[in-house]
Coordinates of C-alpha atoms and ligand atoms in Angstrom, one line a residue:
M51 CA -115.2 -27.1 173.1
S52 CA -117.0 -27.7 169.6
Q53 CA -114.7 -27.5 167.0
S54 CA -115.2 -25.6 163.6
S55 CA -112.5 -26.0 160.8
F56 CA -111.5 -22.6 161.8
S57 CA -109.6 -23.4 164.8
T58 CA -106.0 -22.1 165.7
I59 CA -103.0 -24.1 166.3
A60 CA -103.5 -23.4 170.0
E61 CA -107.3 -24.2 170.2
S62 CA -106.7 -27.4 168.0
L63 CA -104.0 -28.6 170.3
Q64 CA -106.2 -27.8 173.2
W65 CA -109.1 -29.8 171.9
A66 CA -106.7 -32.8 171.1
Y67 CA -105.4 -32.7 174.4
S68 CA -108.6 -33.0 176.2
L69 CA -109.7 -35.9 173.9
L70 CA -106.5 -37.7 174.5
V71 CA -105.9 -37.2 178.0
D72 CA -107.9 -40.0 179.4
S73 CA -106.6 -42.8 177.2
S74 CA -102.8 -41.7 176.7
E75 CA -100.0 -41.1 179.3
S76 CA -98.4 -38.7 176.6
A77 CA -101.7 -36.9 175.4
N78 CA -99.7 -33.4 175.0
I79 CA -96.8 -34.9 173.0
D80 CA -99.1 -36.8 170.9
A81 CA -101.2 -33.9 170.2
E82 CA -98.4 -31.9 169.1
A83 CA -96.7 -34.7 167.0
L84 CA -100.0 -35.4 165.3
L85 CA -100.5 -31.7 164.8
L86 CA -96.8 -31.2 163.5
H87 CA -97.6 -33.9 160.9
C88 CA -100.7 -32.6 159.5
I89 CA -99.1 -29.3 158.8
N90 CA -95.7 -30.2 158.0
K91 CA -93.9 -27.9 160.2
Q92 CA -90.9 -28.2 163.0
R93 CA -91.7 -27.9 166.8
S94 CA -91.0 -24.3 167.1
F95 CA -93.8 -23.4 164.6
I96 CA -96.5 -24.1 166.8
Y97 CA -95.1 -21.9 169.6
T98 CA -94.3 -19.0 167.4
W99 CA -97.7 -19.1 165.4
P100 CA -100.3 -20.5 168.2
E101 CA -102.8 -18.1 166.4
K102 CA -102.6 -19.4 163.1
V103 CA -105.8 -20.7 161.8
L104 CA -105.6 -24.5 160.4
T105 CA -107.1 -24.9 157.0
T106 CA -110.2 -27.0 156.7
D107 CA -108.2 -29.9 155.0
Q108 CA -105.5 -29.7 157.8
F109 CA -108.4 -29.5 160.7
K110 CA -110.0 -32.8 159.0
A111 CA -106.6 -34.6 158.8
Y112 CA -105.9 -33.8 162.3
K113 CA -109.4 -34.8 163.7
A114 CA -109.0 -38.2 162.1
M115 CA -105.6 -38.7 163.6
V116 CA -106.6 -37.9 166.8
E117 CA -109.4 -40.1 166.7
K118 CA -107.1 -43.0 165.7
R119 CA -104.9 -42.0 168.8
Q120 CA -107.8 -42.1 171.0
Q121 CA -108.5 -45.5 169.8
G122 CA -105.0 -46.4 170.9
V123 CA -103.2 -46.6 167.7
P124 CA -99.5 -45.6 168.4
V125 CA -98.6 -42.3 167.1
A126 CA -95.8 -43.7 165.1
H127 CA -98.3 -45.8 163.1
I128 CA -100.7 -43.0 162.5
I129 CA -97.9 -40.6 161.1
G130 CA -95.8 -43.9 159.6
E131 CA -92.6 -42.5 161.1
R132 CA -90.4 -42.6 164.2
E133 CA -87.0 -40.9 164.8
F134 CA -84.1 -43.1 166.4
W135 CA -80.5 -42.0 166.3
S136 CA -81.6 -38.7 165.0
L137 CA -82.6 -40.6 161.6
P138 CA -86.4 -40.9 160.2
F139 CA -87.6 -44.7 160.1
I140 CA -90.6 -45.6 158.1
V141 CA -92.7 -47.9 160.4
N142 CA -95.8 -50.2 160.2
A143 CA -97.4 -52.6 161.9
T144 CA -95.4 -55.6 160.5
T145 CA -92.6 -55.1 163.2
L146 CA -91.5 -53.4 166.4
I147 CA -91.6 -49.4 166.7
P148 CA -88.0 -48.3 167.1
R149 CA -87.6 -47.4 171.1
P150 CA -85.2 -44.8 172.6
D151 CA -83.7 -47.5 175.0
T152 CA -82.2 -49.1 172.0
E153 CA -80.1 -46.3 171.4
I154 CA -77.8 -47.5 174.1
L155 CA -77.2 -50.8 172.1
V156 CA -76.2 -48.6 169.2
E157 CA -73.9 -46.3 171.5
T158 CA -72.4 -49.4 173.1
A159 CA -71.7 -50.9 170.0
L160 CA -70.0 -47.9 168.5
N161 CA -67.3 -47.7 171.5
L162 CA -66.4 -51.2 171.0
P163 CA -62.9 -51.7 169.8
V164 CA -63.6 -53.4 166.3
A165 CA -62.0 -52.8 163.1
E166 CA -63.1 -50.0 160.9
T167 CA -64.2 -52.3 158.2
A168 CA -65.5 -54.7 160.5
K169 CA -68.1 -57.3 159.4
V170 CA -71.3 -56.7 161.6
L171 CA -74.5 -58.5 162.0
D172 CA -77.8 -57.2 163.1
L173 CA -80.5 -60.2 164.0
G174 CA -84.1 -59.5 163.9
T175 CA -83.6 -55.9 162.3
G176 CA -87.2 -55.0 162.1
T177 CA -87.3 -51.4 160.6
G178 CA -83.4 -51.7 160.2
A179 CA -83.0 -49.1 163.2
I180 CA -79.7 -50.9 164.6
A181 CA -78.3 -51.6 161.3
L182 CA -78.8 -48.4 159.4
S183 CA -77.9 -46.2 162.3
F184 CA -74.7 -48.3 162.3
A185 CA -74.1 -47.5 158.7
S186 CA -74.6 -44.0 159.1
E187 CA -71.8 -43.9 161.6
R188 CA -69.5 -46.4 160.4
P189 CA -69.6 -46.1 156.7
Q190 CA -66.8 -48.9 156.3
W191 CA -68.4 -51.4 158.6
Q192 CA -70.0 -54.4 156.3
I193 CA -73.2 -54.7 157.8
T194 CA -75.8 -57.6 157.4
A195 CA -79.3 -57.1 158.7
V196 CA -81.7 -60.2 158.6
D197 CA -85.1 -60.7 159.8
K198 CA -87.7 -63.6 159.7
V199 CA -90.7 -61.8 158.7
T200 CA -90.6 -60.9 154.9
D201 CA -92.8 -57.8 155.6
A202 CA -90.1 -56.5 158.0
V203 CA -87.1 -57.3 155.6
E204 CA -89.2 -55.2 152.8
L205 CA -89.7 -52.2 155.5
A206 CA -85.7 -52.4 156.3
K207 CA -85.0 -52.3 152.6
A208 CA -87.3 -49.0 152.5
N209 CA -85.6 -47.5 155.0
R210 CA -82.3 -48.3 153.7
Q211 CA -83.2 -46.8 150.3
N212 CA -85.0 -43.5 152.1
L213 CA -81.7 -43.2 154.1
N214 CA -79.6 -43.8 151.3
L215 CA -77.4 -46.4 153.1
T216 CA -77.4 -48.8 150.4
Q217 CA -74.0 -50.4 151.7
V218 CA -76.3 -52.6 154.2
E219 CA -77.3 -56.0 153.1
I220 CA -80.8 -57.1 154.4
L221 CA -81.5 -60.3 154.0
Q222 CA -84.5 -62.9 154.9
S223 CA -83.2 -65.2 157.7
D224 CA -84.6 -67.1 160.6
W225 CA -81.7 -65.8 162.9
F226 CA -78.8 -67.5 161.3
S227 CA -80.3 -69.6 158.6
A228 CA -79.3 -67.5 155.6
I229 CA -75.9 -66.6 156.8
E230 CA -74.2 -70.0 157.2
G231 CA -70.6 -70.1 157.4
Q232 CA -70.0 -66.5 157.7
Q233 CA -68.0 -64.8 160.4
F234 CA -68.6 -61.7 162.2
Q235 CA -66.6 -59.4 164.7
L236 CA -69.8 -57.8 166.2
I237 CA -73.1 -59.7 166.1
V238 CA -75.9 -57.7 167.7
S239 CA -79.7 -58.2 168.3
N240 CA -82.8 -56.7 169.9
P241 CA -84.9 -59.9 169.9
P242 CA -88.3 -60.3 171.2
Y243 CA -87.8 -60.9 175.1
I244 CA -91.0 -60.3 176.8
D245 CA -92.8 -63.1 178.5
E246 CA -95.6 -64.4 176.6
A247 CA -97.8 -63.7 179.8
D248 CA -96.6 -60.4 180.4
E249 CA -99.8 -58.4 181.4
H250 CA -98.2 -55.1 179.9
L251 CA -99.0 -56.7 176.5
A252 CA -102.3 -56.0 176.9
M253 CA -101.7 -52.2 177.4
G254 CA -100.5 -49.1 175.4
D255 CA -98.8 -49.2 172.2
V256 CA -97.5 -52.9 172.3
R257 CA -101.2 -53.9 171.5
F258 CA -100.5 -52.9 167.8
E259 CA -96.8 -54.4 167.3
P260 CA -96.9 -58.0 166.0
S261 CA -96.1 -60.4 168.8
S262 CA -93.3 -61.8 166.9
A263 CA -91.3 -58.9 167.6
L264 CA -92.1 -58.6 171.2
T265 CA -92.6 -62.1 172.8
A266 CA -90.7 -65.3 173.3
G267 CA -91.0 -68.7 175.1
D268 CA -89.1 -69.6 178.2
A269 CA -90.4 -66.3 180.2
G270 CA -89.0 -64.1 177.3
F271 CA -85.5 -66.0 177.1
A272 CA -86.0 -68.3 174.6
D273 CA -84.6 -66.0 171.7
L274 CA -81.8 -64.5 173.6
F275 CA -80.5 -67.9 174.6
H276 CA -80.9 -69.4 171.0
I277 CA -78.9 -66.3 169.7
A278 CA -76.3 -66.6 172.5
T279 CA -75.8 -70.1 171.9
H280 CA -75.5 -70.2 168.3
A281 CA -73.8 -66.9 167.7
R282 CA -70.5 -68.8 169.1
A283 CA -70.2 -70.3 165.6
Y284 CA -70.5 -66.9 163.8
L285 CA -68.2 -64.9 165.7
S286 CA -64.3 -64.4 164.8
E287 CA -61.6 -64.5 167.4
G288 CA -62.2 -61.7 169.8
G289 CA -65.7 -60.9 168.5
Y290 CA -68.7 -59.4 170.4
L291 CA -72.2 -60.4 171.0
L292 CA -74.4 -57.5 172.2
L293 CA -77.8 -58.3 173.0
E294 CA -80.9 -56.2 174.1
H295 CA -83.1 -57.6 177.1
G296 CA -85.7 -56.5 179.4
F297 CA -84.9 -54.8 182.4
E298 CA -85.1 -57.7 184.8
Q299 CA -83.4 -60.2 182.5
A300 CA -79.5 -58.9 182.9
L301 CA -78.4 -61.4 185.6
V302 CA -79.8 -64.4 183.8
V303 CA -78.7 -63.4 180.5
R304 CA -75.1 -62.6 181.9
Q305 CA -74.9 -66.0 183.7
K306 CA -75.9 -67.6 180.4
L307 CA -72.9 -66.0 178.5
I308 CA -70.4 -66.9 181.0
D309 CA -71.8 -70.5 181.0
L310 CA -71.5 -70.3 177.2
G311 CA -67.8 -69.4 177.6
Y312 CA -68.1 -65.9 176.8
D313 CA -65.5 -63.6 178.4
N314 CA -65.8 -60.0 179.6
V315 CA -69.4 -60.1 180.2
A316 CA -70.8 -56.8 181.2
T317 CA -74.5 -55.3 181.4
V318 CA -74.8 -51.8 180.3
R319 CA -77.8 -49.5 181.5
D320 CA -80.3 -47.5 179.1
F321 CA -80.7 -43.7 179.6
G322 CA -83.6 -44.4 182.1
S323 CA -81.0 -46.4 184.1
N324 CA -82.5 -49.8 183.5
D325 CA -80.2 -52.5 182.6
R326 CA -80.8 -52.9 178.9
C327 CA -77.9 -54.8 177.1
T328 CA -75.4 -57.4 177.9
L329 CA -72.2 -58.1 176.0
G330 CA -69.8 -60.7 176.1
Q331 CA -66.5 -61.3 173.9
W332 CA -65.7 -64.7 172.2
N333 CA -62.1 -65.6 172.4
K334 CA -62.3 -69.3 171.9
V335 CA -62.5 -69.7 168.1
Ligands
LIG600 N1 -88.5 -53.0 175.1 C1 -89.8 -53.2 174.3 C2 -90.9 -52.9 175.3 O1 -90.8 -53.2 176.4 C3 -89.6 -54.2 174.0 C4 -88.6 -54.8 172.6 C5 -88.1 -56.2 172.4 O2 -89.2 -57.1 172.9 N2 -87.6 -56.6 171.8 O3 -91.9 -52.7 174.8

């Protein structure tokens, strides 16, 4: 189909789909998401008004976005936003795009029996997705979020501002380096955990995300183990550590937490039924 600037919504979607179907597993969803962004509407609009004609500017913008997607650029990077925990997060190439899988970490943390005013730490916060979701649900938690990457710290601060969740403290820190001597009732992290040799790193959206947010040494366990080891000094009596990990890493992470002296070690599955998070309680202060 040759594409003039007088295309309807339905024709534009069909055109985009035909361009994306070979390169994207989610061609339909991508075509829709990009179009909604261009016309600044909710999803129901495109089904209510499929015959509506795009303006020349709208179609030009759409074409440019679909072409970027065809080159593999993640939709979240093209539109600069990704929803997580029903909140809109600004995203860019400096850190990980928030994943729906990580919502199980948020849900698990919110169900832990911690104080209403608990001190909570999010290590490697990236966009700030976890810490800011906590803040939206538990306004009285005293939340600190850290990241080693300065640009990620700036991004998390922009999200804090945008979501007006100003109570969250955001710091540049190499894991625990900037929070020496502090104690938390809950420490969470979605650290890099993919094996540097994992062939999936050459496929799909992860190609456009920084390895600093994705990969770790020791078959992906280096940061998970580092955090689990050092968190013990930063957890108050009875405090919890909750870590996201790869779907095949649960057994090893559980054993590591047990070896390090954590109690009540357990793994939680994500909504795709994959082992996704493991928690432990520290009772030995
Ligand atoms: N779950 C992500 C993925 O598989 C990785 C997230 C991470 O490394 N923390 O792409």
